[in-house]
Coordinates of C-alpha atoms and ligand atoms in Angstrom, one line a residue:
M1 CA 85.0 -33.2 13.9
A2 CA 81.6 -33.5 17.3
F3 CA 80.9 -36.8 15.3
F4 CA 83.5 -38.3 17.5
R5 CA 84.7 -36.3 19.8
S6 CA 86.7 -37.0 22.3
L7 CA 85.1 -37.9 25.4
S8 CA 87.4 -38.3 29.6
T9 CA 86.4 -41.8 29.0
I10 CA 88.1 -43.4 26.7
S11 CA 90.5 -45.9 28.2
K12 CA 94.1 -45.9 26.5
Y13 CA 93.1 -49.2 24.4
R14 CA 90.6 -47.1 22.9
S15 CA 92.3 -43.7 22.1
R16 CA 95.3 -46.9 20.3
L17 CA 92.7 -48.3 18.5
A18 CA 91.0 -44.4 17.4
E19 CA 94.4 -43.8 16.1
Q20 CA 94.2 -46.9 14.1
T21 CA 91.4 -46.3 12.6
T22 CA 91.8 -42.7 12.0
S23 CA 94.4 -44.6 8.7
L24 CA 92.4 -47.0 7.9
G25 CA 88.9 -46.6 7.4
S26 CA 86.0 -44.4 7.6
V27 CA 86.1 -43.8 11.6
R28 CA 87.4 -40.6 12.9
W29 CA 87.5 -41.3 16.0
L30 CA 85.4 -43.5 18.5
Q31 CA 84.6 -43.3 21.8
M32 CA 82.5 -44.3 23.6
Q33 CA 79.8 -42.6 25.6
S34 CA 78.8 -41.6 28.9
S35 CA 76.2 -44.2 30.6
S36 CA 73.5 -41.6 31.3
E37 CA 73.4 -40.8 27.6
L38 CA 71.0 -44.5 27.1
D39 CA 68.9 -43.3 24.3
L40 CA 69.6 -44.0 20.5
K41 CA 67.7 -41.4 18.9
S42 CA 68.7 -38.5 21.7
Q43 CA 71.9 -39.2 20.0
L44 CA 71.0 -39.6 16.8
K45 CA 68.9 -36.6 16.9
E46 CA 72.3 -35.0 17.7
L47 CA 74.5 -36.7 15.4
I48 CA 72.1 -35.8 11.3
P49 CA 72.6 -32.8 11.5
E50 CA 76.1 -32.3 11.4
Q51 CA 76.5 -36.0 9.0
Q52 CA 73.9 -33.0 6.7
D53 CA 76.7 -30.9 6.6
R54 CA 79.3 -32.8 6.4
L55 CA 77.7 -34.8 3.0
K56 CA 76.8 -30.6 1.9
K57 CA 80.8 -30.2 2.4
I58 CA 81.4 -33.2 -0.3
K59 CA 78.6 -32.1 -2.8
S60 CA 79.8 -28.7 -3.0
E61 CA 83.7 -29.1 -2.3
Y62 CA 84.2 -32.4 -4.6
G63 CA 80.7 -33.1 -6.8
K64 CA 83.2 -32.3 -10.2
V65 CA 86.2 -35.4 -8.9
Q66 CA 86.2 -38.1 -10.5
L67 CA 85.6 -41.1 -9.2
G68 CA 87.0 -44.0 -11.7
N69 CA 85.9 -45.0 -15.2
I70 CA 83.0 -46.8 -16.7
T71 CA 83.9 -49.8 -18.8
T72 CA 82.2 -51.3 -21.2
D73 CA 83.3 -54.8 -18.8
M74 CA 81.7 -54.0 -16.4
V75 CA 78.4 -52.9 -18.0
I76 CA 78.2 -55.7 -18.9
G77 CA 80.0 -57.8 -15.8
G78 CA 77.0 -56.8 -12.8
M79 CA 79.1 -53.2 -12.4
R80 CA 82.0 -55.3 -10.2
G81 CA 84.5 -51.8 -9.1
M82 CA 81.9 -49.7 -10.4
I83 CA 81.7 -47.5 -7.2
G84 CA 78.2 -46.5 -7.6
L85 CA 76.2 -45.5 -3.4
L86 CA 76.9 -43.9 -0.6
W87 CA 76.7 -46.5 1.8
E88 CA 78.3 -45.3 5.9
T89 CA 77.5 -48.3 8.0
S90 CA 80.1 -50.7 6.6
L91 CA 83.4 -50.9 3.9
L92 CA 84.4 -53.6 2.3
D93 CA 88.5 -53.7 1.3
P94 CA 89.0 -56.7 -0.6
E95 CA 91.7 -58.0 0.8
E96 CA 91.3 -57.6 5.1
G97 CA 88.0 -57.7 4.9
I98 CA 84.7 -56.2 6.5
R99 CA 84.9 -53.3 8.8
F100 CA 82.1 -51.9 10.7
R101 CA 82.1 -48.0 11.2
G102 CA 86.1 -48.8 10.7
L103 CA 86.2 -51.7 13.5
S104 CA 87.5 -54.8 11.7
I105 CA 85.9 -58.2 13.0
P106 CA 88.6 -58.7 15.5
E107 CA 88.1 -55.8 17.0
C108 CA 85.1 -55.5 17.0
Q109 CA 85.3 -58.9 19.7
K110 CA 87.8 -57.1 21.4
V111 CA 85.5 -54.0 21.9
L112 CA 81.9 -54.5 22.1
P113 CA 80.2 -55.3 24.6
A114 CA 80.1 -59.6 25.7
A115 CA 77.0 -61.0 27.6
I116 CA 80.2 -63.0 29.0
E117 CA 83.3 -62.2 30.3
G118 CA 85.5 -62.6 26.8
G119 CA 83.0 -64.2 25.5
E120 CA 80.6 -62.8 21.9
P121 CA 79.7 -59.3 20.9
I122 CA 75.6 -59.0 21.3
P123 CA 74.5 -57.9 18.6
E124 CA 73.4 -54.8 20.1
G125 CA 76.4 -53.4 20.1
L126 CA 76.9 -53.2 16.4
L127 CA 73.7 -52.0 15.8
W128 CA 74.3 -49.1 18.5
L129 CA 78.3 -48.5 16.5
L130 CA 76.7 -49.1 13.0
L131 CA 73.6 -46.2 14.0
T132 CA 75.9 -43.7 16.2
G133 CA 79.9 -44.5 14.6
K134 CA 80.3 -45.3 18.2
V135 CA 81.3 -47.7 21.1
P136 CA 78.5 -49.2 23.7
S137 CA 79.1 -48.5 27.2
K138 CA 77.2 -52.0 28.7
E139 CA 75.0 -49.7 30.2
Q140 CA 74.1 -48.1 26.4
T141 CA 73.4 -51.6 25.8
S142 CA 71.3 -53.5 28.0
S143 CA 69.5 -50.3 27.1
L144 CA 69.1 -51.4 23.7
T145 CA 68.6 -54.7 24.9
G146 CA 65.2 -53.5 26.5
E147 CA 64.0 -51.2 24.0
L148 CA 63.9 -54.0 21.0
Q149 CA 62.5 -56.3 23.7
S150 CA 59.7 -53.5 24.2
R151 CA 58.7 -53.9 20.4
C152 CA 58.7 -56.7 19.8
R153 CA 55.2 -57.1 20.1
V154 CA 54.2 -59.1 16.3
P155 CA 50.2 -58.8 15.6
D156 CA 48.7 -61.9 14.9
H157 CA 47.7 -61.4 11.4
V158 CA 51.1 -62.3 11.0
F159 CA 51.2 -65.4 11.8
N160 CA 47.5 -66.0 10.1
A161 CA 49.3 -64.9 6.8
I162 CA 52.8 -67.5 7.6
D163 CA 49.4 -69.8 8.1
A164 CA 48.5 -69.9 4.5
L165 CA 50.8 -70.6 2.7
P166 CA 51.9 -74.7 2.6
I167 CA 54.3 -75.6 5.1
T168 CA 56.7 -77.2 2.5
A169 CA 56.5 -73.6 1.8
H170 CA 61.0 -72.4 1.6
P171 CA 61.4 -70.6 5.0
M172 CA 62.4 -67.8 3.3
T173 CA 59.9 -67.2 1.4
Q174 CA 57.6 -67.7 4.7
F175 CA 60.0 -65.2 6.4
A176 CA 58.9 -62.5 3.3
T177 CA 56.1 -63.3 3.9
G178 CA 55.5 -62.5 7.4
V179 CA 57.5 -59.1 6.7
M180 CA 55.5 -57.9 4.1
A181 CA 53.3 -58.4 6.9
L182 CA 53.7 -56.5 8.9
Q183 CA 54.9 -53.9 7.4
V184 CA 50.6 -52.6 7.6
E185 CA 51.7 -51.3 11.2
S186 CA 55.1 -48.8 8.7
E187 CA 55.1 -45.7 11.0
F188 CA 56.5 -44.6 8.1
Q189 CA 53.8 -44.4 5.5
K190 CA 51.2 -44.0 7.7
A191 CA 53.5 -40.6 8.5
Y192 CA 53.9 -40.1 4.9
D193 CA 49.8 -40.3 4.1
N194 CA 49.2 -37.8 7.0
G195 CA 51.9 -35.6 5.8
I196 CA 55.1 -35.9 7.5
H197 CA 57.9 -32.7 6.4
K198 CA 60.5 -34.9 4.6
S199 CA 63.6 -33.0 7.1
K200 CA 61.1 -35.9 9.5
F201 CA 61.3 -38.6 7.5
W202 CA 64.7 -40.3 9.5
E203 CA 61.9 -40.9 12.4
P204 CA 59.7 -43.1 11.6
T205 CA 62.4 -45.0 9.4
Y206 CA 64.1 -45.4 13.3
E207 CA 60.6 -45.9 14.7
D208 CA 59.8 -48.6 11.9
V209 CA 63.6 -49.9 11.8
M210 CA 63.6 -50.4 15.3
N211 CA 60.3 -52.4 15.1
L212 CA 61.3 -54.2 12.4
I213 CA 64.7 -55.7 14.2
A214 CA 62.6 -56.2 17.8
R215 CA 60.5 -58.4 15.5
L216 CA 62.4 -60.1 13.4
P217 CA 64.0 -63.3 16.0
V218 CA 59.8 -63.6 17.0
V219 CA 58.6 -64.3 13.2
A220 CA 61.6 -66.2 12.1
S221 CA 61.2 -68.3 15.2
Y222 CA 58.2 -69.2 14.0
V223 CA 58.3 -70.3 11.2
Y224 CA 60.7 -72.4 12.2
R225 CA 58.8 -73.7 14.6
R226 CA 55.8 -74.3 12.0
I227 CA 57.9 -76.0 9.7
F228 CA 60.4 -78.4 12.4
K229 CA 58.8 -78.5 15.4
D230 CA 54.8 -79.4 14.5
G231 CA 54.2 -75.3 15.4
K232 CA 55.1 -75.5 18.7
V233 CA 55.9 -71.5 19.9
I234 CA 58.2 -70.8 22.5
P235 CA 57.4 -67.3 24.6
S236 CA 60.9 -64.9 24.8
D237 CA 63.4 -64.6 27.7
K238 CA 63.3 -61.1 28.3
S239 CA 66.0 -61.4 30.6
L240 CA 68.1 -62.6 27.8
D241 CA 69.7 -60.4 25.3
Y242 CA 69.0 -60.4 20.9
G243 CA 70.9 -63.1 20.3
A244 CA 70.8 -65.2 22.7
N245 CA 66.6 -65.0 22.9
F246 CA 66.3 -65.3 18.9
S247 CA 68.3 -69.2 19.8
H248 CA 65.8 -69.6 23.0
M249 CA 62.6 -68.9 21.0
L250 CA 64.3 -71.2 17.6
G251 CA 64.4 -73.8 20.2
F252 CA 68.2 -73.8 21.3
D253 CA 69.5 -73.1 25.2
D254 CA 73.3 -74.5 25.3
P255 CA 74.7 -72.0 26.7
K256 CA 77.7 -71.9 23.8
M257 CA 74.7 -72.1 21.0
L258 CA 73.2 -68.1 22.2
E259 CA 77.2 -68.0 22.0
L260 CA 77.2 -68.5 18.8
M261 CA 74.2 -66.6 17.8
R262 CA 75.5 -64.0 19.4
L263 CA 78.3 -63.9 17.1
Y264 CA 76.5 -65.5 14.0
V265 CA 74.2 -62.5 14.2
T266 CA 77.2 -59.9 14.7
I267 CA 79.0 -60.4 11.4
H268 CA 76.3 -61.3 9.1
T269 CA 75.0 -57.9 9.7
D270 CA 76.4 -55.9 6.7
H271 CA 79.0 -55.8 3.7
E272 CA 79.1 -52.5 2.5
G273 CA 76.4 -51.7 0.3
G274 CA 76.9 -53.3 -3.3
N275 CA 75.7 -57.2 -2.0
V276 CA 72.5 -57.7 -3.4
S277 CA 70.1 -57.6 -0.3
A278 CA 71.9 -54.4 1.2
H279 CA 71.5 -52.8 -2.5
T280 CA 68.2 -54.1 -3.0
G281 CA 66.9 -52.9 0.7
H282 CA 68.9 -48.6 -0.1
L283 CA 67.7 -49.8 -4.2
V284 CA 63.5 -50.0 -3.1
G285 CA 63.6 -48.0 -0.3
S286 CA 64.7 -44.6 -1.8
A287 CA 61.2 -44.9 -3.6
L288 CA 60.6 -44.0 0.1
S289 CA 58.7 -47.2 0.0
D290 CA 58.8 -48.3 3.5
P291 CA 62.1 -49.7 5.7
Y292 CA 58.8 -53.2 5.2
L293 CA 58.9 -52.8 2.1
S294 CA 62.2 -52.3 1.8
F295 CA 63.4 -55.1 3.7
A296 CA 60.6 -57.3 2.2
A297 CA 62.8 -57.1 -1.1
A298 CA 66.0 -56.8 0.4
L299 CA 65.0 -61.0 1.8
N300 CA 63.9 -61.8 -2.0
G301 CA 67.5 -61.2 -3.1
L302 CA 68.6 -63.0 -0.5
A303 CA 66.9 -66.2 -1.0
G304 CA 69.0 -66.3 -4.2
P305 CA 72.4 -70.0 -4.2
L306 CA 74.6 -66.7 -5.7
H307 CA 74.3 -65.3 -1.6
G308 CA 72.5 -65.6 1.1
L309 CA 71.3 -69.1 0.2
A310 CA 74.3 -70.1 -0.3
N311 CA 74.9 -71.6 3.4
Q312 CA 72.6 -74.0 2.8
E313 CA 73.6 -74.9 -0.3
V314 CA 77.0 -75.5 1.4
L315 CA 75.6 -78.4 4.4
L316 CA 73.8 -79.6 1.8
W317 CA 76.3 -80.1 -0.1
I318 CA 79.2 -80.9 2.4
K319 CA 76.0 -83.6 3.6
S320 CA 75.8 -85.2 0.1
V321 CA 80.3 -85.4 -0.1
V322 CA 79.0 -87.5 2.9
E323 CA 76.4 -89.4 1.9
E324 CA 78.9 -90.7 -1.1
C325 CA 82.0 -91.1 0.9
G326 CA 82.2 -91.1 4.0
E327 CA 82.8 -88.5 7.0
N328 CA 87.1 -89.4 6.7
I329 CA 87.2 -88.7 3.3
S330 CA 90.9 -88.5 1.7
K331 CA 91.7 -85.1 0.0
E332 CA 92.2 -87.2 -2.8
Q333 CA 88.4 -88.2 -3.0
L334 CA 87.2 -84.1 -2.2
K335 CA 89.2 -83.4 -5.1
D336 CA 87.6 -85.8 -7.2
Y337 CA 83.9 -84.5 -6.1
V338 CA 84.7 -80.7 -6.0
L339 CA 85.7 -81.6 -10.3
K340 CA 82.5 -83.9 -10.8
T341 CA 80.5 -80.9 -9.3
L342 CA 82.0 -78.3 -11.5
N343 CA 81.7 -80.4 -14.3
S344 CA 78.4 -80.7 -13.8
G345 CA 78.2 -77.2 -14.2
K346 CA 77.5 -76.0 -11.2
V347 CA 79.5 -73.8 -8.5
V348 CA 81.1 -75.0 -5.6
P349 CA 79.3 -73.1 -2.5
G350 CA 81.2 -71.1 0.1
F351 CA 83.6 -69.8 -2.3
G352 CA 84.3 -67.1 -3.8
H353 CA 82.8 -63.8 -3.5
G354 CA 81.9 -60.4 -5.9
V355 CA 84.6 -59.0 -4.0
L356 CA 87.1 -60.4 -1.5
R357 CA 90.9 -61.9 -3.2
N358 CA 90.9 -63.3 0.7
T359 CA 90.1 -66.1 3.1
D360 CA 86.4 -64.2 4.1
P361 CA 87.3 -62.8 8.2
R362 CA 83.5 -64.0 8.7
Y363 CA 84.9 -67.4 7.3
T364 CA 87.8 -67.0 9.3
C365 CA 86.5 -65.9 13.1
Q366 CA 83.8 -68.8 13.0
R367 CA 86.7 -71.0 12.1
E368 CA 88.5 -69.6 15.7
F369 CA 85.1 -70.2 17.2
A370 CA 85.1 -73.6 16.2
L371 CA 88.8 -74.8 17.1
K372 CA 87.4 -73.2 20.1
H373 CA 84.3 -75.2 20.7
L374 CA 84.1 -78.5 18.8
P375 CA 87.4 -78.7 17.2
E376 CA 86.7 -82.3 17.4
D377 CA 83.6 -82.6 15.0
P378 CA 83.9 -84.6 11.6
L379 CA 81.7 -81.8 10.1
F380 CA 83.9 -79.3 11.5
Q381 CA 86.9 -81.8 9.7
L382 CA 85.4 -81.6 6.8
V383 CA 85.3 -78.1 6.3
S384 CA 89.0 -77.4 7.1
K385 CA 90.0 -80.1 4.1
L386 CA 88.4 -78.2 2.0
Y387 CA 90.2 -75.6 2.7
E388 CA 93.2 -77.3 1.2
V389 CA 91.4 -78.5 -1.5
V390 CA 89.0 -75.8 -2.8
P391 CA 91.6 -72.9 -4.0
P392 CA 94.0 -74.9 -5.7
V393 CA 90.7 -76.4 -7.9
L394 CA 89.7 -74.1 -8.2
T395 CA 92.6 -71.4 -9.0
D396 CA 93.6 -73.5 -11.9
L397 CA 90.3 -73.1 -13.4
G398 CA 91.4 -69.9 -14.4
K399 CA 88.5 -67.8 -14.4
V400 CA 88.0 -68.0 -10.6
K401 CA 89.4 -64.1 -9.2
N402 CA 88.9 -65.7 -5.4
P403 CA 89.4 -69.3 -4.7
W404 CA 88.8 -69.0 -0.8
P405 CA 86.0 -69.5 1.2
N406 CA 83.8 -67.0 2.1
V407 CA 81.2 -67.0 5.1
D408 CA 78.5 -69.3 4.8
A409 CA 81.8 -71.6 3.9
H410 CA 81.8 -72.2 8.1
S411 CA 78.4 -71.6 9.0
G412 CA 76.6 -74.4 8.2
V413 CA 78.7 -77.4 10.7
L414 CA 78.4 -74.9 13.4
L415 CA 74.3 -74.9 13.4
N416 CA 74.3 -78.5 12.6
H417 CA 76.6 -78.8 15.1
F418 CA 75.1 -77.1 18.7
G419 CA 71.4 -79.6 16.0
L420 CA 69.9 -76.5 14.1
T421 CA 70.4 -79.3 11.4
E422 CA 67.4 -77.9 8.9
A423 CA 69.8 -76.4 6.0
K424 CA 66.6 -74.8 3.9
Y425 CA 66.4 -72.3 7.7
Y426 CA 69.7 -71.4 7.4
T427 CA 68.8 -67.7 5.2
V428 CA 66.2 -66.7 7.2
L429 CA 69.3 -66.8 10.2
F430 CA 70.5 -64.7 7.8
G431 CA 68.2 -62.5 7.4
V432 CA 67.3 -61.5 10.7
S433 CA 70.9 -60.1 11.0
R434 CA 70.8 -58.3 7.6
S435 CA 68.3 -56.2 8.6
I436 CA 70.3 -54.7 11.5
G437 CA 72.5 -53.4 8.5
I438 CA 69.7 -52.4 5.9
G439 CA 67.9 -51.0 8.9
S440 CA 71.0 -48.7 9.9
Q441 CA 72.0 -47.3 7.0
L442 CA 67.4 -46.9 5.6
V443 CA 67.6 -44.3 9.0
W444 CA 70.7 -42.1 7.4
D445 CA 69.0 -43.0 3.5
R446 CA 66.3 -41.0 5.6
A447 CA 68.5 -38.8 7.7
L448 CA 71.5 -37.2 5.0
G449 CA 68.2 -36.8 2.3
L450 CA 69.7 -39.7 -0.2
P451 CA 67.2 -39.4 -3.5
L452 CA 65.5 -41.7 -6.1
E453 CA 68.1 -44.0 -7.0
R454 CA 68.5 -44.6 -10.7
P455 CA 71.1 -44.9 -13.1
K456 CA 71.2 -44.6 -16.7
S457 CA 71.0 -48.2 -18.8
V458 CA 72.8 -48.9 -22.7
T459 CA 71.2 -50.9 -25.1
M460 CA 73.5 -53.2 -27.3
E461 CA 73.1 -51.4 -30.8
W462 CA 74.7 -48.1 -27.7
L463 CA 77.1 -50.0 -27.1
E464 CA 78.3 -51.6 -30.5
K465 CA 78.0 -47.7 -31.6
H466 CA 79.6 -45.2 -28.7
C467 CA 82.5 -48.1 -28.2
A468 CA 82.9 -47.9 -32.4
K469 CA 83.0 -44.2 -32.0
S470 CA 85.8 -44.2 -29.5
A471 CA 87.9 -46.8 -30.8
Ligands
NMX501 N1 82.8 -71.8 -8.0 C1 82.5 -71.8 -9.8 N2 83.0 -71.4 -10.4 C2 83.0 -70.5 -9.9 C3 82.9 -69.6 -8.5 C4 82.9 -71.5 -7.6 N3 82.9 -71.4 -6.0 N4 83.1 -68.5 -8.1 C5 83.3 -68.4 -8.7 N5 83.2 -69.1 -10.5 C6 83.3 -69.0 -12.0 C7 81.8 -68.3 -11.7 O1 80.7 -68.8 -12.0 C8 82.2 -67.4 -13.8 O2 81.9 -68.5 -14.2 P1 81.8 -67.9 -16.1 O3 82.0 -67.1 -16.4 O4 81.9 -69.0 -16.7 O5 79.8 -67.6 -15.6 C9 83.7 -66.6 -13.3 O6 84.7 -68.4 -12.3 C10 83.8 -65.5 -13.3 O7 83.6 -64.9 -10.7 P2 83.9 -64.4 -10.5 O8 84.3 -62.5 -11.3 O9 85.3 -65.4 -10.0 O10 83.2 -64.7 -9.4 P3 81.6 -62.9 -9.6 O11 81.9 -61.8 -8.6 O12 80.9 -63.4 -10.6 O13 80.6 -64.6 -8.7 C11 80.4 -65.3 -6.9 C12 80.9 -64.6 -7.0 C13 79.6 -65.2 -4.4 C14 78.5 -65.5 -6.7 C15 81.1 -67.1 -7.1 O14 82.1 -66.6 -6.6 C16 80.0 -67.9 -6.9 O15 79.1 -68.4 -7.8 N6 79.7 -68.8 -5.1 C17 79.5 -69.5 -5.4 C18 78.7 -69.3 -4.5 C19 78.5 -68.4 -3.3 O16 79.2 -69.1 -2.0 N7 77.7 -67.4 -2.6 C20 78.0 -66.3 -1.8 C21 78.5 -65.5 -2.3 C22 78.9 -64.6 -0.6 N8 77.0 -64.5 0.4 O17 76.7 -65.1 1.1 O18 76.8 -64.1 -0.9
MLT502 C1 76.8 -60.5 1.6 O1 77.8 -60.7 2.8 O2 76.2 -59.6 1.4 C2 78.3 -61.3 0.7 O3 79.6 -61.5 1.6 C3 77.9 -60.6 -0.9 C4 78.4 -58.9 -0.7 O4 79.4 -59.1 -0.7 O5 79.0 -59.2 -2.3

């Protein structure tokens, strides 16, 4: 298939990787492109017709193939396990975890361009991969860094809208308000009002998505500096890549923190389509709401404690453990604290998952980062102890389907180590990263002409009657 055509520049390693991903996931063939193909939008223009044909073929050949049975449990149980939407950019395996266009996190760490030799991938590389299904070259990634920098101007009314909120408003409220204020510059909305043909919808969507991704670090760091640093804003540094520049604008220039931010933004981008934020962005986008409206809605889902706010909850919970029991807490004491949390009707934040049934690989790569850069950090050591203590306690409850840690169990202690100690801000970081996954899929939603999302709902009476008849 031309989408994954091979080129002579593919290294042996990449060939092996391509073979491996063929058998494992969505990527049929990974290619490294020649450095002359630097324009991402032209790449998409070439890929879209092929993918449109592919979807048409799936529809005509397999449209009536069953993908599973819907049970009453699924309908009243939050649609767990129910296949319900098309999401091209990533796929989640319950045991193995996420693959971005067929690549696992360790594979991304090997093949995506890094800012320093052997360092963490830079998020622009992942954005390219999610949009095209291809591993970008270093030149392509740098070109994308430049493209994002050229789009990062944020109009004053956005800062004024944020300033209209009390400083005590939650950072996610301030951030989502900033995103809504950015919406007034939507290219999609303008084009739609001017009567654009639906075959061209993806183009202004692409413009909005790229502008949104480019502008979010500016808005997010404004929120941080407004709330926690007396409003002293730090301008963007055009010599830096996306993740590093975001860290810089927040006020953190330690090279290790820049690496952490690159890793953080890369791994939080996408988690297939059914999670609350991605699904919300896709649902709202299906009404042809523009990417700003769709992403603002997604952020409001991310702000819930069972989803993205869990990263805030984890650090606050860890700090409450330390406050009550000290840093050198024994495993027995820690177990008692976990039981106390459960007995007061709360969840243990950072553990469990709607799909995963194993330790989240996003947790594992953060643990590896900690072992490399901050092995002696007392809160990291506490997180390591939690890994031993919490799963057996949750398993003993007899109802928890996944007792293992998720991405949020680890991120806070890393940020805290480098001075970003304000837990209430953490979900904003998650939000900046998630724009890359949701935005990439929104471009494909429009390119593939995916329809309005409108599942059927039923009442309890309907279920009683229907199930009594089928029993
Ligand atoms: N602590 C206590 N109870 C839990 C936990 C946990 N960490 N995880 C699941 N349970 C309970 C859950 O509340 C439910 O109880 P009940 O029947 O009384 O309502 C029962 O176990 C069965 O739930 P599951 O089917 O295992 O999990 P579900 O798919 O419903 O929910 C989460 C998944 C992620 C919402 C849940 O594991 C949780 O609340 N975890 C803590 C919050 C968290 O870390 N969220 C972040 C998820 C990742 N992200 O970034 O979005
Ligand atoms: C996510 O990254 O969205 C979370 O792990 C939640 C999910 O996948 O359901």
